[in-house]
XYZ file of C-alpha atoms in Angstrom:
578
model
C -22.996 -8.865 16.930
C -26.695 -10.539 17.558
C -27.028 -9.066 21.042
C -25.437 -5.836 20.039
C -27.788 -5.440 16.520
C -28.602 -1.973 16.898
C -25.372 -0.562 17.799
C -22.379 -2.549 17.035
C -21.225 -1.190 13.310
C -21.515 2.271 14.369
C -19.740 2.173 17.628
C -16.988 -0.068 16.072
C -16.462 2.459 13.195
C -16.408 5.637 15.718
C -13.700 3.573 17.388
C -11.404 2.731 14.416
C -11.836 6.345 13.267
C -10.844 7.802 16.173
C -7.485 5.378 16.041
C -6.760 6.695 12.647
C -7.272 10.182 13.633
C -4.935 9.932 16.824
C -1.967 8.483 15.156
C -2.392 5.189 16.831
C 1.037 3.306 17.386
C 0.822 -0.393 18.216
C 3.195 -2.517 20.022
C 4.374 -5.530 18.066
C 5.867 -7.197 21.344
C 2.535 -7.284 23.104
C 0.181 -10.130 23.592
C -2.036 -11.283 20.569
C -4.816 -11.213 23.494
C -3.896 -7.414 23.633
C -5.417 -4.589 21.218
C -2.234 -3.067 21.620
C -0.715 -5.731 19.639
C -2.658 -4.610 16.329
C -1.964 -1.472 14.007
C -4.672 1.060 13.104
C -4.980 -0.875 9.630
C -5.498 -4.221 11.457
C -8.525 -2.075 13.335
C -9.810 -1.097 9.883
C -9.936 -4.658 8.745
C -11.091 -6.194 11.849
C -14.237 -3.585 11.531
C -14.480 -4.651 7.884
C -14.992 -8.387 9.164
C -17.439 -7.123 11.749
C -19.438 -5.447 9.204
C -19.222 -8.464 6.454
C -20.313 -10.728 9.546
C -23.314 -8.330 10.101
C -24.492 -8.184 6.652
C -24.535 -12.157 6.476
C -27.203 -12.083 9.206
C -29.016 -8.664 8.631
C -29.579 -6.373 6.116
C -27.098 -3.052 6.100
C -29.224 0.040 5.925
C -29.637 3.255 7.669
C -31.160 1.754 10.816
C -27.940 -0.527 10.945
C -26.075 2.928 11.664
C -28.687 4.906 13.729
C -27.577 4.166 17.091
C -24.067 3.796 19.040
C -23.155 2.209 22.336
C -22.706 5.138 25.022
C -21.107 2.908 27.311
C -18.706 1.741 24.717
C -15.995 3.358 26.715
C -17.640 2.550 30.195
C -19.079 -0.428 31.163
C -19.187 -2.170 28.016
C -15.989 -1.568 26.880
C -14.721 -5.202 27.193
C -17.766 -6.495 24.891
C -16.077 -4.219 22.237
C -12.569 -5.182 23.538
C -13.531 -8.880 23.029
C -15.486 -8.541 19.795
C -12.323 -6.822 17.991
C -10.115 -9.376 19.459
C -12.003 -11.901 18.301
C -12.178 -10.243 14.779
C -8.403 -9.499 14.852
C -7.586 -13.221 15.540
C -10.214 -14.453 12.527
C -8.450 -12.345 9.954
C -4.866 -13.919 10.959
C -6.829 -17.521 10.223
C -8.019 -16.280 7.312
C -4.381 -14.916 6.268
C -3.304 -18.362 6.993
C -5.714 -20.146 4.966
C -4.808 -17.370 1.980
C -0.954 -18.378 2.170
C -1.506 -22.173 2.359
C -4.093 -21.674 -0.765
C -2.314 -19.499 -2.865
C 1.402 -19.277 -2.013
C 4.344 -21.814 -1.366
C 3.485 -22.083 2.053
C 2.934 -24.974 4.514
C 1.337 -25.813 7.750
C 2.839 -27.917 10.105
C 0.988 -29.097 13.492
C 3.206 -29.751 16.827
C 1.052 -30.387 20.039
C -1.023 -27.435 20.066
C 0.465 -25.098 17.692
C 0.201 -24.787 13.995
C 2.971 -22.906 12.467
C 2.427 -21.701 8.734
C 5.999 -21.371 7.058
C 7.316 -20.811 3.339
C 8.459 -24.374 1.905
C 11.390 -22.153 0.160
C 12.621 -20.159 3.231
C 14.067 -17.554 0.484
C 10.477 -16.902 -0.774
C 9.703 -15.660 3.161
C 12.889 -13.804 3.361
C 12.239 -12.133 0.284
C 8.517 -11.268 1.325
C 9.650 -9.788 4.339
C 12.710 -7.725 2.804
C 10.264 -6.554 0.535
C 8.138 -4.950 3.419
C 11.094 -3.840 5.221
C 12.838 -1.922 2.181
C 9.161 -0.513 1.231
C 9.324 1.070 5.007
C 12.783 2.428 4.761
C 11.678 3.957 1.249
C 8.772 5.632 3.020
C 10.912 6.819 6.066
C 13.556 8.540 3.765
C 11.079 10.114 1.685
C 8.949 11.340 5.112
C 12.592 12.725 6.581
C 13.310 14.663 3.508
C 9.455 16.116 3.707
C 10.157 16.941 7.375
C 13.519 18.983 6.382
C 11.878 20.622 3.829
C 9.123 22.135 5.784
C 6.688 22.295 3.347
C 2.714 23.053 3.000
C 0.771 23.545 6.352
C -1.235 20.478 7.328
C -5.177 20.323 7.651
C -4.924 20.011 11.307
C -2.692 23.240 11.710
C -5.506 25.097 9.512
C -7.909 23.907 11.816
C -6.211 24.644 15.126
C -5.387 28.111 13.865
C -8.996 28.780 12.687
C -10.070 27.967 16.255
C -7.447 29.995 17.957
C -8.763 32.886 15.954
C -12.573 32.106 16.549
C -12.869 31.555 12.712
C -14.515 27.820 13.020
C -16.182 28.059 16.408
C -19.731 28.586 14.666
C -19.262 25.517 12.138
C -20.088 23.189 14.717
C -23.534 23.285 16.627
C -24.637 21.249 19.596
C -27.812 20.008 19.418
C -29.749 17.590 21.967
C -32.245 15.994 19.340
C -32.926 13.273 18.492
C -29.744 12.544 20.069
C -27.073 14.880 21.780
C -24.525 15.304 19.072
C -22.317 18.190 17.342
C -23.362 19.096 13.537
C -21.364 20.602 11.309
C -22.732 23.758 9.459
C -20.554 24.116 6.728
C -22.122 26.953 4.196
C -22.910 25.071 0.712
C -21.460 27.889 -1.281
C -19.654 27.230 -4.331
C -16.721 29.538 -3.949
C -15.870 28.221 -0.460
C -15.873 24.602 -1.529
C -13.880 25.731 -4.777
C -11.446 27.723 -3.141
C -10.577 25.416 -0.009
C -11.314 21.947 -1.486
C -11.087 22.497 -5.012
C -7.404 24.023 -5.277
C -4.861 22.131 -6.793
C -2.048 23.201 -4.463
C -1.573 20.447 -1.715
C -1.387 20.438 1.697
C 1.062 18.510 3.845
C -1.408 15.651 4.234
C -1.626 15.359 0.641
C 2.123 15.836 0.085
C 2.515 12.927 2.557
C 0.292 10.898 0.504
C 2.111 11.669 -2.998
C 5.407 10.311 -1.351
C 3.631 7.136 -0.580
C 2.826 6.668 -4.162
C 6.220 7.685 -5.157
C 7.996 4.671 -3.205
C 6.319 2.528 -6.333
C 6.935 5.347 -8.884
C 9.178 5.534 -11.759
C 8.539 8.625 -13.345
C 8.755 12.086 -12.202
C 7.280 13.320 -9.126
C 5.027 15.536 -11.395
C 3.755 12.234 -13.003
C 1.898 11.259 -9.572
C -1.156 13.426 -10.677
C -2.224 11.140 -13.435
C -5.388 9.954 -14.988
C -7.473 6.949 -13.123
C -10.399 7.090 -15.519
C -11.254 9.165 -18.097
C -13.038 11.713 -15.748
C -11.060 10.969 -12.389
C -7.615 11.896 -11.569
C -5.405 11.297 -8.703
C -5.735 14.888 -7.781
C -9.443 14.236 -7.268
C -9.311 11.810 -4.773
C -6.789 13.695 -3.032
C -9.386 16.586 -2.701
C -11.855 13.997 -1.350
C -9.419 13.233 1.305
C -8.956 16.734 1.900
C -12.835 17.477 2.209
C -13.023 14.682 4.830
C -9.817 15.603 6.621
C -11.316 18.903 7.383
C -14.522 17.546 8.508
C -12.624 14.963 10.654
C -10.438 17.673 12.009
C -13.020 20.021 12.702
C -15.008 17.775 15.035
C -11.716 16.194 16.837
C -10.790 19.923 17.366
C -14.008 20.813 18.805
C -14.134 17.721 20.895
C -10.877 18.366 22.004
C -11.599 21.685 23.773
C -14.456 19.828 26.018
C -13.102 20.019 29.385
C -14.819 16.798 31.077
C -13.570 13.588 29.323
C -16.985 11.737 29.844
C -18.620 14.411 27.769
C -15.847 14.162 25.095
C -16.132 10.643 24.956
C -19.919 10.632 24.429
C -20.071 13.269 21.986
C -16.882 11.313 20.109
C -19.371 8.431 19.647
C -22.236 10.448 18.516
C -20.679 13.111 16.343
C -17.568 11.598 14.534
C -18.970 9.138 12.224
C -20.931 10.732 9.187
C -24.147 9.129 7.827
C -24.987 11.779 4.728
C -27.980 10.957 2.223
C -27.027 9.940 -1.096
C -28.227 13.102 -2.720
C -26.528 15.262 -0.032
C -23.070 13.517 -0.914
C -23.616 14.034 -4.475
C -24.340 17.420 -3.876
C -21.123 18.018 -1.755
C -18.787 16.652 -4.348
C -20.606 18.569 -6.911
C -19.586 21.894 -4.946
C -15.867 20.475 -4.940
C -15.626 19.618 -8.582
C -18.338 21.405 -10.132
C -19.365 18.608 -12.374
C -22.132 16.055 -11.275
C -21.327 13.141 -13.411
C -17.593 13.124 -12.122
C -18.791 13.516 -8.462
C -20.907 10.531 -9.316
C -18.295 8.591 -10.804
C -16.171 9.519 -7.742
C -18.559 8.167 -5.563
C -19.166 5.192 -7.311
C -15.505 4.003 -7.190
C -15.183 4.572 -3.339
C -18.386 2.923 -2.458
C -18.822 -0.287 -0.588
C -21.391 -2.791 -1.201
C -21.790 -4.769 1.970
C -23.091 -7.764 0.464
C -19.966 -8.163 -1.635
C -17.728 -11.093 -0.424
C -14.475 -9.446 0.606
C -15.126 -5.952 2.308
C -11.958 -3.712 3.424
C -12.768 -0.096 4.710
C -9.419 1.284 3.543
C -10.199 0.317 0.108
C -13.959 1.294 -0.414
C -14.628 3.652 2.495
C -18.172 4.913 1.542
C -20.452 2.462 2.856
C -23.733 2.003 0.919
C -26.520 1.890 3.721
C -29.402 1.824 1.642
C -30.299 5.722 1.029
C -27.038 6.866 3.212
C -23.422 6.432 3.057
C -21.771 5.495 6.197
C -18.352 7.249 6.285
C -15.434 7.272 8.876
C -13.680 10.608 7.768
C -10.300 9.859 9.157
C -10.193 6.418 7.685
C -11.005 8.332 4.323
C -8.209 11.088 5.101
C -5.276 8.904 6.239
C -5.813 5.994 4.052
C -3.247 5.689 0.800
C -6.676 6.114 -1.170
C -5.410 6.771 -4.656
C -3.480 3.404 -4.499
C -6.344 1.794 -2.933
C -9.090 3.081 -5.295
C -7.115 1.779 -8.187
C -6.514 -1.681 -6.632
C -9.900 -2.049 -5.588
C -11.421 -1.302 -9.158
C -8.809 -3.030 -11.048
C -7.529 0.317 -12.902
C -4.064 -0.373 -12.672
C -3.658 -1.084 -16.395
C -5.271 2.323 -16.911
C -2.988 4.060 -14.313
C -0.273 2.786 -15.742
C -1.041 4.397 -19.068
C 0.304 3.493 -22.659
C 3.951 3.530 -21.719
C 4.952 1.366 -18.520
C 7.261 3.948 -16.693
C 9.045 0.922 -15.072
C 9.770 -0.643 -18.378
C 11.026 2.545 -20.021
C 12.973 3.381 -17.017
C 14.949 -0.159 -17.057
C 15.419 0.445 -20.685
C 16.954 3.800 -20.227
C 19.328 2.559 -17.754
C 20.427 -0.297 -19.789
C 21.208 1.632 -22.562
C 23.061 4.599 -20.883
C 25.755 1.695 -19.498
C 26.311 0.810 -23.398
C 23.601 -2.028 -23.881
C 21.964 -2.402 -27.246
C 18.032 -2.594 -25.787
C 14.763 -3.359 -27.086
C 11.531 -3.031 -25.081
C 8.247 -4.373 -25.946
C 9.398 -6.364 -28.570
C 7.046 -9.088 -30.136
C 8.397 -11.878 -32.752
C 7.952 -15.029 -33.946
C 10.953 -17.603 -33.757
C 11.138 -21.387 -34.416
C 7.615 -21.712 -34.759
C 6.753 -19.665 -31.210
C 5.538 -16.186 -30.696
C 7.859 -14.401 -28.140
C 6.671 -11.362 -26.470
C 10.138 -9.478 -24.896
C 9.399 -6.941 -22.227
C 13.270 -6.321 -22.220
C 15.878 -7.664 -24.438
C 19.192 -6.326 -24.157
C 22.778 -7.368 -25.288
C 26.494 -6.216 -24.309
C 29.748 -8.196 -24.294
C 28.228 -11.395 -25.426
C 25.729 -11.817 -22.911
C 22.103 -11.784 -23.820
C 19.574 -10.780 -21.166
C 15.798 -11.246 -21.099
C 13.842 -9.497 -18.760
C 9.825 -10.046 -18.084
C 8.492 -7.212 -16.059
C 5.815 -6.781 -13.898
C 4.445 -3.580 -12.496
C 2.231 -4.027 -9.472
C 1.505 -1.865 -6.310
C 3.571 -2.919 -3.307
C 0.875 -5.559 -1.318
C -0.428 -4.509 1.616
C -2.668 -7.884 2.176
C -2.223 -11.700 1.708
C -4.599 -11.465 -1.153
C -2.747 -8.916 -2.738
C 0.641 -10.802 -2.297
C -1.162 -13.704 -3.964
C -2.173 -11.736 -7.151
C 1.789 -10.621 -6.946
C 2.997 -14.211 -6.797
C 0.605 -15.332 -9.667
C 2.037 -12.595 -11.950
C 5.616 -13.840 -11.010
C 4.691 -17.445 -11.838
C 3.389 -16.150 -15.074
C 6.691 -14.346 -15.906
C 8.243 -17.892 -14.771
C 6.521 -19.718 -17.677
C 7.219 -16.734 -20.176
C 10.660 -16.568 -19.222
C 11.058 -20.595 -19.466
C 9.918 -20.559 -23.017
C 12.197 -17.865 -24.183
C 15.082 -19.133 -22.390
C 14.498 -22.577 -24.168
C 14.051 -20.863 -27.749
C 17.050 -18.521 -27.410
C 19.666 -20.894 -25.933
C 19.858 -22.186 -29.696
C 22.593 -19.732 -31.881
C 20.582 -20.116 -34.584
C 17.470 -18.586 -33.184
C 19.801 -15.904 -31.395
C 20.601 -14.826 -34.653
C 17.237 -14.853 -36.096
C 16.320 -12.674 -33.181
C 19.582 -10.115 -33.724
C 18.693 -10.039 -37.340
C 14.852 -9.018 -36.422
C 16.240 -6.565 -33.967
C 18.563 -4.993 -36.417
C 21.517 -5.493 -34.246
C 24.605 -6.676 -36.001
C 25.871 -9.728 -33.274
C 27.326 -12.843 -34.019
C 26.040 -15.658 -32.085
C 26.291 -17.386 -29.923
C 25.748 -15.362 -26.621
C 25.268 -16.611 -22.943
C 21.401 -16.113 -21.988
C 20.676 -14.501 -18.575
C 17.201 -13.989 -17.618
C 15.225 -12.062 -14.961
C 11.952 -11.255 -13.517
C 11.873 -7.620 -12.502
C 9.011 -6.019 -10.169
C 8.283 -2.793 -9.518
C 7.339 -3.397 -5.811
C 9.947 -4.850 -3.546
C 7.922 -8.211 -2.262
C 9.487 -11.165 -3.229
C 12.731 -9.373 -4.467
C 15.859 -11.655 -4.137
C 14.075 -14.899 -4.491
C 14.150 -16.998 -7.800
C 11.761 -19.467 -9.818
C 13.332 -22.162 -11.824
C 16.204 -20.238 -12.205
C 15.133 -16.652 -13.011
C 15.952 -14.203 -10.072
C 13.381 -11.909 -9.153
C 14.859 -8.411 -8.585
C 13.260 -5.182 -7.914
C 13.335 -2.542 -10.590
C 14.849 0.437 -8.625
C 17.463 -1.616 -7.177
C 18.273 -3.258 -10.510
C 18.369 0.116 -12.193
C 20.733 0.971 -9.321
C 23.120 -1.629 -9.987
C 23.356 -0.344 -13.525
C 23.794 3.211 -13.130
C 25.488 3.954 -9.599
C 26.788 0.398 -7.787
C 26.250 1.705 -4.454
C 24.341 0.642 -1.401
C 23.589 3.357 1.465
C 25.023 2.465 5.166
C 23.897 5.332 7.398
C 25.748 8.518 5.892
C 28.414 6.489 3.974
C 27.726 5.052 0.188
C 29.408 1.550 -0.429
C 30.281 0.441 -3.767
C 29.419 -3.172 -4.759
C 30.642 -2.831 -8.413
C 33.919 -5.047 -9.109
C 35.826 -1.802 -10.270
C 35.058 1.832 -10.427
C 32.809 1.736 -13.840
C 30.087 -0.755 -14.335
C 31.203 -3.688 -16.166
C 28.893 -6.503 -17.507
C 30.309 -9.011 -14.736
C 28.419 -6.840 -12.112
C 25.008 -7.460 -13.587
C 25.851 -11.060 -14.038
C 26.865 -11.515 -10.459
C 23.745 -9.203 -9.396
C 21.460 -11.837 -10.898
C 23.620 -14.654 -9.379
C 23.215 -16.584 -6.228
C 26.435 -14.520 -4.665
C 24.988 -10.968 -5.173
C 24.010 -8.119 -2.869
C 20.701 -9.500 -3.166
C 21.582 -12.854 -1.471
C 23.354 -11.209 1.099
C 20.145 -9.132 2.024
C 18.430 -12.299 2.408
C 21.055 -13.855 4.608
C 21.055 -10.966 6.772
C 17.558 -11.714 8.072
C 17.048 -13.489 11.362
C 14.135 -15.758 11.974
C 11.221 -14.825 13.821
C 7.694 -16.380 14.711
C 4.653 -14.620 15.318
C 2.349 -16.237 17.470
C -1.538 -15.821 18.021
C -3.832 -17.437 20.400
C -6.800 -19.423 19.008
C -8.622 -20.577 22.520
C -6.453 -23.542 23.786
C -4.321 -23.626 20.661
C -1.849 -21.255 18.967
C -1.360 -20.174 15.500
C 2.574 -19.184 14.615
C 3.410 -17.563 11.023
C 7.378 -18.333 10.770
C 9.107 -15.165 9.135
C 12.215 -13.008 9.359
C 13.174 -9.734 10.693
C 16.244 -7.521 10.012
C 18.525 -6.037 12.573
C 19.880 -3.083 10.998
C 23.277 -2.739 13.083
C 24.228 -6.160 11.980
C 23.205 -5.495 8.617
C 25.127 -2.356 8.504
C 28.354 -4.196 10.007
C 28.030 -6.866 7.104
C 27.603 -4.070 4.444
C 30.897 -2.348 5.685
C 32.793 -5.785 5.911
C 31.753 -7.123 2.355
C 31.820 -3.635 0.499
C 33.793 -1.263 2.534
C 36.047 1.100 2.232
C 32.947 3.743 1.873
C 33.011 5.831 -1.139
C 32.356 9.794 -0.762
C 28.846 10.767 -1.826
C 25.096 10.465 -0.506
C 22.293 8.623 -1.237
C 20.822 8.584 -4.727
C 17.047 8.548 -5.482
C 16.019 4.745 -5.750
C 19.001 3.307 -3.957
C 17.677 0.461 -1.710
């Protein structure tokens, strides 16, 4: 970074932006010393580390992004390959530190290998199972989108425009001070409002909406919601639409160049946007017609390079002292609504006054004959009890503590989820202790207005909105994912290819089904046991850093499902099935 101070930031950002545009596919089986091992998200994290390291040594200003290394794809390619490989491995080292510092993990050294593993193997199994399930849910939704053949994509719009000659004059090749393409988009409010300000969605935005739907418990329409008093999720989609348009226009013009060397050179000089503060405000104002809203949106998306933790996918507008530096396709391709909420700690505002996850669970319990109340606060035996969900049926009392967080995409976010879960354990410990007493149960039922005679068996559970840590248990409190728990109550089916298998003990839901699901011999336990151990290794000089983890063999899992829960019941997948 020191020896390439003048051009390193712009060069690395251009490289990462290009990977996002071209849909980079990594190879998990490649060597840790090969760039092919790492995903586009890994590249964005590596670029963020390069920026943070740069900012620790120099001021980040317009000059920091003024130059690009024209030989980055030629004789200097190895320089940037080595730089990024160092950054990848440093981020993995930092992940190891975060695992050990904030999660129940340990490090063991044997000869030249340090292995990071969970103290309780079920914790790591539940973590990996959560990622597998979230990925599967995303794939299911994407498949449905493919079958529906919905709105046109921005890339198709750009291609069609170039083929018809409509967009040819949008990009001008200038020679000074640096040879590059410059976009000449007319600053006409009508153009911005009609194309970028419209509320109907392009295919790209539908895909982003479906990514949000994986963690959603309301209707599809409720994914358009207030993030702040002024800014909605639709507004963030429109920002992505604008930068998607710019990115696709540049890349399509570059694709028309016949000379690969010229294309590579102009990619380096043209595709990273450096925009004056006032100009970006004006561009956003043309889209939204509201300068205050425009400034707030920019503020939500702006990264201060002096902050201790930087992530290009969370705050993609890099403040470089009078200029914003923007990798347009990182903006376009990231889950920006979710990331903006997380980066600005706006999850509570986004959830709103009514937690849809809690409401969905409450309604599911009520639909199968439970007496149920949510968000109930009371004082019993001298202790304040806040009950997220309390339910009773057939002599059994259920206490659920609910935690509604987005699916974590980093170890830092995993730690936050784990902290919430540990907090839920402490709350349930207290409630279980108080309500194990028949007299206290009687007091509770009286305050709820339920005509029930104690004693009752007490069952507890930590219910999570995302799928990470699903299947684990803390101090006897099982952790269960809300969609799957709702499915246990309302359907009792699990999908195996085209068949739907039942894990209810009879054709209709029985209280024993829920008790079994919360126990140690449940479908959740089956899922954890189906995982096979796997190590992921990273070279650290003469030593190796290894992460002990698990993978799922889908064919093996399908066979075990059929053996345990067959024969199949006719019917397809229900929404929310995992």
